[in-house]
mmCIF file with all atom_site columns, C-alpha atoms in Angstrom:
data_model
loop_
_atom_site.group_PDB
_atom_site.id
_atom_site.type_symbol
_atom_site.label_atom_id
_atom_site.label_alt_id
_atom_site.label_comp_id
_atom_site.label_asym_id
_atom_site.label_entity_id
_atom_site.label_seq_id
_atom_site.pdbx_PDB_ins_code
_atom_site.Cartn_x
_atom_site.Cartn_y
_atom_site.Cartn_z
_atom_site.occupancy
_atom_site.B_iso_or_equiv
_atom_site.pdbx_formal_charge
_atom_site.auth_seq_id
_atom_site.auth_comp_id
_atom_site.auth_asym_id
_atom_site.auth_atom_id
_atom_site.pdbx_PDB_model_num
ATOM 1   C CA . MET X 1 1   ? -33.726 -23.859 20.825 1.00 60.00 ? 1   MET X CA 1
ATOM 2   C CA . GLU X 1 2   ? -33.088 -20.964 18.487 1.00 78.00 ? 2   GLU X CA 1
ATOM 3   C CA . LEU X 1 3   ? -34.526 -20.275 15.059 1.00 77.00 ? 3   LEU X CA 1
ATOM 4   C CA . PRO X 1 4   ? -32.123 -20.809 12.166 1.00 81.00 ? 4   PRO X CA 1
ATOM 5   C CA . VAL X 1 5   ? -30.522 -17.843 10.392 1.00 84.00 ? 5   VAL X CA 1
ATOM 6   C CA . LEU X 1 6   ? -30.729 -17.967 6.613  1.00 84.00 ? 6   LEU X CA 1
ATOM 7   C CA . ASP X 1 7   ? -28.305 -16.429 4.107  1.00 86.00 ? 7   ASP X CA 1
ATOM 8   C CA . LYS X 1 8   ? -30.692 -16.577 1.161  1.00 88.00 ? 8   LYS X CA 1
ATOM 9   C CA . PHE X 1 9   ? -34.420 -16.791 0.628  1.00 86.00 ? 9   PHE X CA 1
ATOM 10  C CA . CYS X 1 10  ? -35.241 -20.238 -0.832 1.00 85.00 ? 10  CYS X CA 1
ATOM 11  C CA . PHE X 1 11  ? -31.463 -20.762 -1.164 1.00 86.00 ? 11  PHE X CA 1
ATOM 12  C CA . VAL X 1 12  ? -31.365 -18.499 -4.237 1.00 90.00 ? 12  VAL X CA 1
ATOM 13  C CA . ILE X 1 13  ? -32.668 -14.939 -3.697 1.00 90.00 ? 13  ILE X CA 1
ATOM 14  C CA . ASN X 1 14  ? -31.177 -12.350 -1.318 1.00 91.00 ? 14  ASN X CA 1
ATOM 15  C CA . LEU X 1 15  ? -33.092 -11.737 1.908  1.00 89.00 ? 15  LEU X CA 1
ATOM 16  C CA . LYS X 1 16  ? -34.358 -8.223  1.090  1.00 90.00 ? 16  LYS X CA 1
ATOM 17  C CA . THR X 1 17  ? -35.930 -9.334  -2.173 1.00 92.00 ? 17  THR X CA 1
ATOM 18  C CA . GLY X 1 18  ? -37.212 -12.471 -0.453 1.00 90.00 ? 18  GLY X CA 1
ATOM 19  C CA . CYS X 1 19  ? -38.871 -10.429 2.295  1.00 90.00 ? 19  CYS X CA 1
ATOM 20  C CA . ILE X 1 20  ? -40.555 -8.216  -0.291 1.00 92.00 ? 20  ILE X CA 1
ATOM 21  C CA . ILE X 1 21  ? -41.734 -11.256 -2.253 1.00 91.00 ? 21  ILE X CA 1
ATOM 22  C CA . MET X 1 22  ? -42.965 -12.986 0.910  1.00 87.00 ? 22  MET X CA 1
ATOM 23  C CA . GLY X 1 23  ? -44.673 -9.789  2.087  1.00 88.00 ? 23  GLY X CA 1
ATOM 24  C CA . ILE X 1 24  ? -46.602 -9.446  -1.154 1.00 92.00 ? 24  ILE X CA 1
ATOM 25  C CA . ILE X 1 25  ? -47.461 -13.163 -1.302 1.00 87.00 ? 25  ILE X CA 1
ATOM 26  C CA . ASN X 1 26  ? -48.419 -13.163 2.374  1.00 80.00 ? 26  ASN X CA 1
ATOM 27  C CA . SER X 1 27  ? -50.711 -10.158 1.944  1.00 90.00 ? 27  SER X CA 1
ATOM 28  C CA . ILE X 1 28  ? -52.468 -11.926 -0.940 1.00 91.00 ? 28  ILE X CA 1
ATOM 29  C CA . LEU X 1 29  ? -52.744 -15.192 1.022  1.00 83.00 ? 29  LEU X CA 1
ATOM 30  C CA . THR X 1 30  ? -53.992 -13.328 4.091  1.00 84.00 ? 30  THR X CA 1
ATOM 31  C CA . PHE X 1 31  ? -56.720 -11.702 2.022  1.00 88.00 ? 31  PHE X CA 1
ATOM 32  C CA . VAL X 1 32  ? -57.692 -15.032 0.423  1.00 90.00 ? 32  VAL X CA 1
ATOM 33  C CA . LEU X 1 33  ? -57.773 -16.789 3.812  1.00 85.00 ? 33  LEU X CA 1
ATOM 34  C CA . ALA X 1 34  ? -59.992 -14.021 5.170  1.00 88.00 ? 34  ALA X CA 1
ATOM 35  C CA . VAL X 1 35  ? -62.425 -14.609 2.302  1.00 89.00 ? 35  VAL X CA 1
ATOM 36  C CA . ILE X 1 36  ? -62.328 -18.385 2.936  1.00 88.00 ? 36  ILE X CA 1
ATOM 37  C CA . LEU X 1 37  ? -63.047 -17.840 6.630  1.00 86.00 ? 37  LEU X CA 1
ATOM 38  C CA . ILE X 1 38  ? -65.919 -15.511 5.726  1.00 87.00 ? 38  ILE X CA 1
ATOM 39  C CA . THR X 1 39  ? -67.475 -18.352 3.722  1.00 87.00 ? 39  THR X CA 1
ATOM 40  C CA . PHE X 1 40  ? -66.901 -20.661 6.701  1.00 83.00 ? 40  PHE X CA 1
ATOM 41  C CA . ALA X 1 41  ? -68.653 -18.146 8.986  1.00 80.00 ? 41  ALA X CA 1
ATOM 42  C CA . VAL X 1 42  ? -71.583 -17.960 6.582  1.00 82.00 ? 42  VAL X CA 1
ATOM 43  C CA . ASP X 1 43  ? -71.790 -21.776 6.582  1.00 78.00 ? 43  ASP X CA 1
ATOM 44  C CA . ILE X 1 44  ? -71.854 -21.813 10.393 1.00 75.00 ? 44  ILE X CA 1
ATOM 45  C CA . LYS X 1 45  ? -74.535 -19.118 10.485 1.00 73.00 ? 45  LYS X CA 1
ATOM 46  C CA . ASP X 1 46  ? -76.680 -20.967 7.904  1.00 74.00 ? 46  ASP X CA 1
ATOM 47  C CA . MET X 1 47  ? -76.289 -24.226 9.796  1.00 72.00 ? 47  MET X CA 1
ATOM 48  C CA . ALA X 1 48  ? -77.328 -22.569 13.069 1.00 67.00 ? 48  ALA X CA 1
ATOM 49  C CA . GLU X 1 49  ? -80.361 -20.922 11.411 1.00 69.00 ? 49  GLU X CA 1
ATOM 50  C CA . SER X 1 50  ? -81.440 -24.190 9.768  1.00 70.00 ? 50  SER X CA 1
ATOM 51  C CA . LYS X 1 51  ? -81.854 -25.806 13.175 1.00 68.00 ? 51  LYS X CA 1
ATOM 52  C CA . LYS X 1 52  ? -84.371 -23.027 14.030 1.00 60.00 ? 52  LYS X CA 1
ATOM 53  C CA . GLY X 1 53  ? -85.443 -24.005 17.533 1.00 51.00 ? 53  GLY X CA 1
ATOM 54  C CA . GLU X 1 54  ? -82.147 -25.506 18.645 1.00 56.00 ? 54  GLU X CA 1
ATOM 55  C CA . VAL X 1 55  ? -79.430 -23.042 19.576 1.00 53.00 ? 55  VAL X CA 1
ATOM 56  C CA . ASP X 1 56  ? -76.049 -24.691 19.711 1.00 60.00 ? 56  ASP X CA 1
ATOM 57  C CA . GLY X 1 57  ? -73.711 -22.872 22.093 1.00 63.00 ? 57  GLY X CA 1
ATOM 58  C CA . MET X 1 58  ? -70.641 -24.311 20.405 1.00 62.00 ? 58  MET X CA 1
ATOM 59  C CA . SER X 1 59  ? -71.714 -22.955 17.022 1.00 68.00 ? 59  SER X CA 1
ATOM 60  C CA . SER X 1 60  ? -71.963 -19.437 18.410 1.00 73.00 ? 60  SER X CA 1
ATOM 61  C CA . VAL X 1 61  ? -68.506 -19.723 20.008 1.00 75.00 ? 61  VAL X CA 1
ATOM 62  C CA . VAL X 1 62  ? -66.976 -21.013 16.775 1.00 75.00 ? 62  VAL X CA 1
ATOM 63  C CA . TYR X 1 63  ? -68.759 -18.285 14.798 1.00 77.00 ? 63  TYR X CA 1
ATOM 64  C CA . THR X 1 64  ? -67.401 -15.595 17.144 1.00 81.00 ? 64  THR X CA 1
ATOM 65  C CA . ILE X 1 65  ? -63.854 -16.955 16.896 1.00 80.00 ? 65  ILE X CA 1
ATOM 66  C CA . VAL X 1 66  ? -64.043 -17.070 13.105 1.00 81.00 ? 66  VAL X CA 1
ATOM 67  C CA . VAL X 1 67  ? -65.342 -13.486 12.912 1.00 84.00 ? 67  VAL X CA 1
ATOM 68  C CA . LEU X 1 68  ? -62.522 -12.302 15.188 1.00 85.00 ? 68  LEU X CA 1
ATOM 69  C CA . LEU X 1 69  ? -59.993 -14.151 13.023 1.00 82.00 ? 69  LEU X CA 1
ATOM 70  C CA . VAL X 1 70  ? -61.391 -12.453 9.912  1.00 87.00 ? 70  VAL X CA 1
ATOM 71  C CA . VAL X 1 71  ? -60.983 -9.028  11.534 1.00 89.00 ? 71  VAL X CA 1
ATOM 72  C CA . LEU X 1 72  ? -57.423 -9.912  12.549 1.00 81.00 ? 72  LEU X CA 1
ATOM 73  C CA . LEU X 1 73  ? -56.688 -11.118 9.033  1.00 84.00 ? 73  LEU X CA 1
ATOM 74  C CA . PHE X 1 74  ? -57.777 -7.823  7.506  1.00 89.00 ? 74  PHE X CA 1
ATOM 75  C CA . ILE X 1 75  ? -55.610 -5.935  10.013 1.00 86.00 ? 75  ILE X CA 1
ATOM 76  C CA . ARG X 1 76  ? -52.778 -8.294  9.146  1.00 82.00 ? 76  ARG X CA 1
ATOM 77  C CA . PHE X 1 77  ? -53.328 -7.549  5.439  1.00 90.00 ? 77  PHE X CA 1
ATOM 78  C CA . LEU X 1 78  ? -52.746 -3.848  6.074  1.00 91.00 ? 78  LEU X CA 1
ATOM 79  C CA . PHE X 1 79  ? -49.697 -4.541  8.244  1.00 89.00 ? 79  PHE X CA 1
ATOM 80  C CA . ASP X 1 80  ? -48.274 -6.782  5.504  1.00 89.00 ? 80  ASP X CA 1
ATOM 81  C CA . LEU X 1 81  ? -48.409 -3.878  3.076  1.00 92.00 ? 81  LEU X CA 1
ATOM 82  C CA . VAL X 1 82  ? -46.664 -1.598  5.596  1.00 93.00 ? 82  VAL X CA 1
ATOM 83  C CA . PHE X 1 83  ? -44.053 -4.317  6.119  1.00 92.00 ? 83  PHE X CA 1
ATOM 84  C CA . VAL X 1 84  ? -43.256 -4.443  2.391  1.00 93.00 ? 84  VAL X CA 1
ATOM 85  C CA . TRP X 1 85  ? -42.692 -0.675  2.450  1.00 94.00 ? 85  TRP X CA 1
ATOM 86  C CA . ALA X 1 86  ? -40.487 -0.964  5.571  1.00 93.00 ? 86  ALA X CA 1
ATOM 87  C CA . VAL X 1 87  ? -38.312 -3.651  3.973  1.00 92.00 ? 87  VAL X CA 1
ATOM 88  C CA . PHE X 1 88  ? -37.982 -1.561  0.826  1.00 91.00 ? 88  PHE X CA 1
ATOM 89  C CA . LYS X 1 89  ? -36.845 1.441   2.927  1.00 91.00 ? 89  LYS X CA 1
ATOM 90  C CA . GLU X 1 90  ? -34.863 -0.774  5.405  1.00 88.00 ? 90  GLU X CA 1
ATOM 91  C CA . ARG X 1 91  ? -36.731 0.525   8.479  1.00 89.00 ? 91  ARG X CA 1
ATOM 92  C CA . SER X 1 92  ? -35.685 -2.026  11.089 1.00 88.00 ? 92  SER X CA 1
ATOM 93  C CA . GLY X 1 93  ? -37.854 -0.488  13.831 1.00 89.00 ? 93  GLY X CA 1
ATOM 94  C CA . ILE X 1 94  ? -41.033 -1.052  11.844 1.00 91.00 ? 94  ILE X CA 1
ATOM 95  C CA . ILE X 1 95  ? -39.885 -4.547  10.887 1.00 91.00 ? 95  ILE X CA 1
ATOM 96  C CA . LYS X 1 96  ? -39.282 -5.430  14.567 1.00 89.00 ? 96  LYS X CA 1
ATOM 97  C CA . LYS X 1 97  ? -42.758 -4.175  15.496 1.00 89.00 ? 97  LYS X CA 1
ATOM 98  C CA . TYR X 1 98  ? -44.187 -6.208  12.651 1.00 88.00 ? 98  TYR X CA 1
ATOM 99  C CA . CYS X 1 99  ? -42.427 -9.297  14.046 1.00 85.00 ? 99  CYS X CA 1
ATOM 100 C CA . ILE X 1 100 ? -44.032 -8.735  17.450 1.00 84.00 ? 100 ILE X CA 1
ATOM 101 C CA . PHE X 1 101 ? -47.449 -8.369  15.828 1.00 82.00 ? 101 PHE X CA 1
ATOM 102 C CA . TRP X 1 102 ? -46.741 -11.434 13.705 1.00 80.00 ? 102 TRP X CA 1
ATOM 103 C CA . ILE X 1 103 ? -45.862 -13.602 16.702 1.00 82.00 ? 103 ILE X CA 1
ATOM 104 C CA . VAL X 1 104 ? -49.025 -12.539 18.554 1.00 84.00 ? 104 VAL X CA 1
ATOM 105 C CA . PHE X 1 105 ? -51.094 -13.113 15.424 1.00 77.00 ? 105 PHE X CA 1
ATOM 106 C CA . LEU X 1 106 ? -49.545 -16.532 14.849 1.00 84.00 ? 106 LEU X CA 1
ATOM 107 C CA . VAL X 1 107 ? -50.279 -17.668 18.404 1.00 87.00 ? 107 VAL X CA 1
ATOM 108 C CA . LEU X 1 108 ? -53.891 -16.437 18.128 1.00 81.00 ? 108 LEU X CA 1
ATOM 109 C CA . SER X 1 109 ? -54.256 -18.129 14.731 1.00 80.00 ? 109 SER X CA 1
ATOM 110 C CA . ILE X 1 110 ? -52.991 -21.432 16.098 1.00 88.00 ? 110 ILE X CA 1
ATOM 111 C CA . ILE X 1 111 ? -55.368 -21.255 19.084 1.00 88.00 ? 111 ILE X CA 1
ATOM 112 C CA . GLY X 1 112 ? -58.310 -20.363 16.844 1.00 80.00 ? 112 GLY X CA 1
ATOM 113 C CA . PHE X 1 113 ? -57.393 -23.099 14.371 1.00 84.00 ? 113 PHE X CA 1
ATOM 114 C CA . LEU X 1 114 ? -57.158 -25.739 17.100 1.00 87.00 ? 114 LEU X CA 1
ATOM 115 C CA . LYS X 1 115 ? -60.455 -24.590 18.621 1.00 84.00 ? 115 LYS X CA 1
ATOM 116 C CA . THR X 1 116 ? -62.325 -24.760 15.293 1.00 80.00 ? 116 THR X CA 1
ATOM 117 C CA . LEU X 1 117 ? -60.455 -27.726 13.767 1.00 81.00 ? 117 LEU X CA 1
ATOM 118 C CA . PHE X 1 118 ? -63.189 -30.313 14.248 1.00 82.00 ? 118 PHE X CA 1
ATOM 119 C CA . HIS X 1 119 ? -65.889 -28.033 12.823 1.00 78.00 ? 119 HIS X CA 1
ATOM 120 C CA . MET X 1 120 ? -64.068 -27.397 9.517  1.00 78.00 ? 120 MET X CA 1
ATOM 121 C CA . GLY X 1 121 ? -64.141 -29.277 6.274  1.00 82.00 ? 121 GLY X CA 1
ATOM 122 C CA . ALA X 1 122 ? -61.007 -30.714 4.697  1.00 87.00 ? 122 ALA X CA 1
ATOM 123 C CA . GLY X 1 123 ? -60.487 -27.696 2.427  1.00 87.00 ? 123 GLY X CA 1
ATOM 124 C CA . HIS X 1 124 ? -60.588 -25.263 5.317  1.00 83.00 ? 124 HIS X CA 1
ATOM 125 C CA . VAL X 1 125 ? -58.175 -27.373 7.365  1.00 86.00 ? 125 VAL X CA 1
ATOM 126 C CA . ILE X 1 126 ? -55.684 -27.709 4.512  1.00 90.00 ? 126 ILE X CA 1
ATOM 127 C CA . SER X 1 127 ? -55.753 -23.968 3.790  1.00 86.00 ? 127 SER X CA 1
ATOM 128 C CA . GLN X 1 128 ? -55.173 -23.173 7.483  1.00 85.00 ? 128 GLN X CA 1
ATOM 129 C CA . ILE X 1 129 ? -52.258 -25.631 7.768  1.00 90.00 ? 129 ILE X CA 1
ATOM 130 C CA . LEU X 1 130 ? -50.585 -24.249 4.644  1.00 89.00 ? 130 LEU X CA 1
ATOM 131 C CA . PHE X 1 131 ? -51.102 -20.702 5.918  1.00 80.00 ? 131 PHE X CA 1
ATOM 132 C CA . LEU X 1 132 ? -49.490 -21.513 9.281  1.00 86.00 ? 132 LEU X CA 1
ATOM 133 C CA . ALA X 1 133 ? -46.542 -23.342 7.680  1.00 86.00 ? 133 ALA X CA 1
ATOM 134 C CA . GLU X 1 134 ? -45.871 -20.475 5.286  1.00 80.00 ? 134 GLU X CA 1
ATOM 135 C CA . ASN X 1 135 ? -45.990 -17.994 8.145  1.00 78.00 ? 135 ASN X CA 1
ATOM 136 C CA . PHE X 1 136 ? -43.497 -19.987 10.196 1.00 85.00 ? 136 PHE X CA 1
ATOM 137 C CA . TYR X 1 137 ? -40.992 -19.873 7.329  1.00 84.00 ? 137 TYR X CA 1
ATOM 138 C CA . TYR X 1 138 ? -41.804 -16.197 6.922  1.00 81.00 ? 138 TYR X CA 1
ATOM 139 C CA . ILE X 1 139 ? -40.748 -15.386 10.492 1.00 85.00 ? 139 ILE X CA 1
ATOM 140 C CA . VAL X 1 140 ? -37.436 -17.198 9.954  1.00 86.00 ? 140 VAL X CA 1
ATOM 141 C CA . VAL X 1 141 ? -36.782 -15.110 6.817  1.00 87.00 ? 141 VAL X CA 1
ATOM 142 C CA . ILE X 1 142 ? -37.723 -11.844 8.563  1.00 88.00 ? 142 ILE X CA 1
ATOM 143 C CA . ARG X 1 143 ? -35.511 -12.621 11.539 1.00 87.00 ? 143 ARG X CA 1
ATOM 144 C CA . SER X 1 144 ? -32.608 -13.458 9.232  1.00 88.00 ? 144 SER X CA 1
ATOM 145 C CA . TYR X 1 145 ? -33.105 -10.200 7.326  1.00 90.00 ? 145 TYR X CA 1
ATOM 146 C CA . LEU X 1 146 ? -33.201 -8.193  10.570 1.00 89.00 ? 146 LEU X CA 1
ATOM 147 C CA . ILE X 1 147 ? -29.952 -9.781  11.696 1.00 88.00 ? 147 ILE X CA 1
ATOM 148 C CA . SER X 1 148 ? -28.365 -8.999  8.316  1.00 87.00 ? 148 SER X CA 1
ATOM 149 C CA . ILE X 1 149 ? -29.282 -5.273  8.376  1.00 87.00 ? 149 ILE X CA 1
ATOM 150 C CA . ASN X 1 150 ? -28.215 -4.698  11.974 1.00 80.00 ? 150 ASN X CA 1
ATOM 151 C CA . GLU X 1 151 ? -24.558 -3.731  12.187 1.00 58.00 ? 151 GLU X CA 1
ATOM 152 C CA . ASP X 1 152 ? -23.800 -5.720  15.329 1.00 54.00 ? 152 ASP X CA 1
ATOM 153 C CA . GLY X 1 153 ? -25.711 -8.785  14.114 1.00 51.00 ? 153 GLY X CA 1
ATOM 154 C CA . VAL X 1 154 ? -27.996 -8.827  17.169 1.00 53.00 ? 154 VAL X CA 1
ATOM 155 C CA . LEU X 1 155 ? -31.719 -8.127  17.309 1.00 54.00 ? 155 LEU X CA 1
#
């Protein structure tokens, strides 16, 4: 099964402008999600400290995963800004490398989300699901833009 190729971003805007818009929006959302996950990590840490004598092994694993996701999100924030510059300058090599990073990041985000799903509140779960759905559409737009700027139409 192959990903679809789009002609327009949201059926209205050209792909270059759409990639720039999505890059800026995604960098903002990435930063906001990192802040949300920091609050989640603080909640886990407070909950573990409130038990005092009882050390829950699962809480420490979840805390470690959340901290790693926060670090990855801040790296992703910087890469999003570089991606916006690369789209503006039509640097397909940088955009392809960004896609590889994005795919790895998405897989790690899905694994981390599934691992921590039952320890999150409803707000955290909803924000994670929206973030993953937006990123899936984002990869379809990026792939379509890459195909449109390559002369032979092949990645």
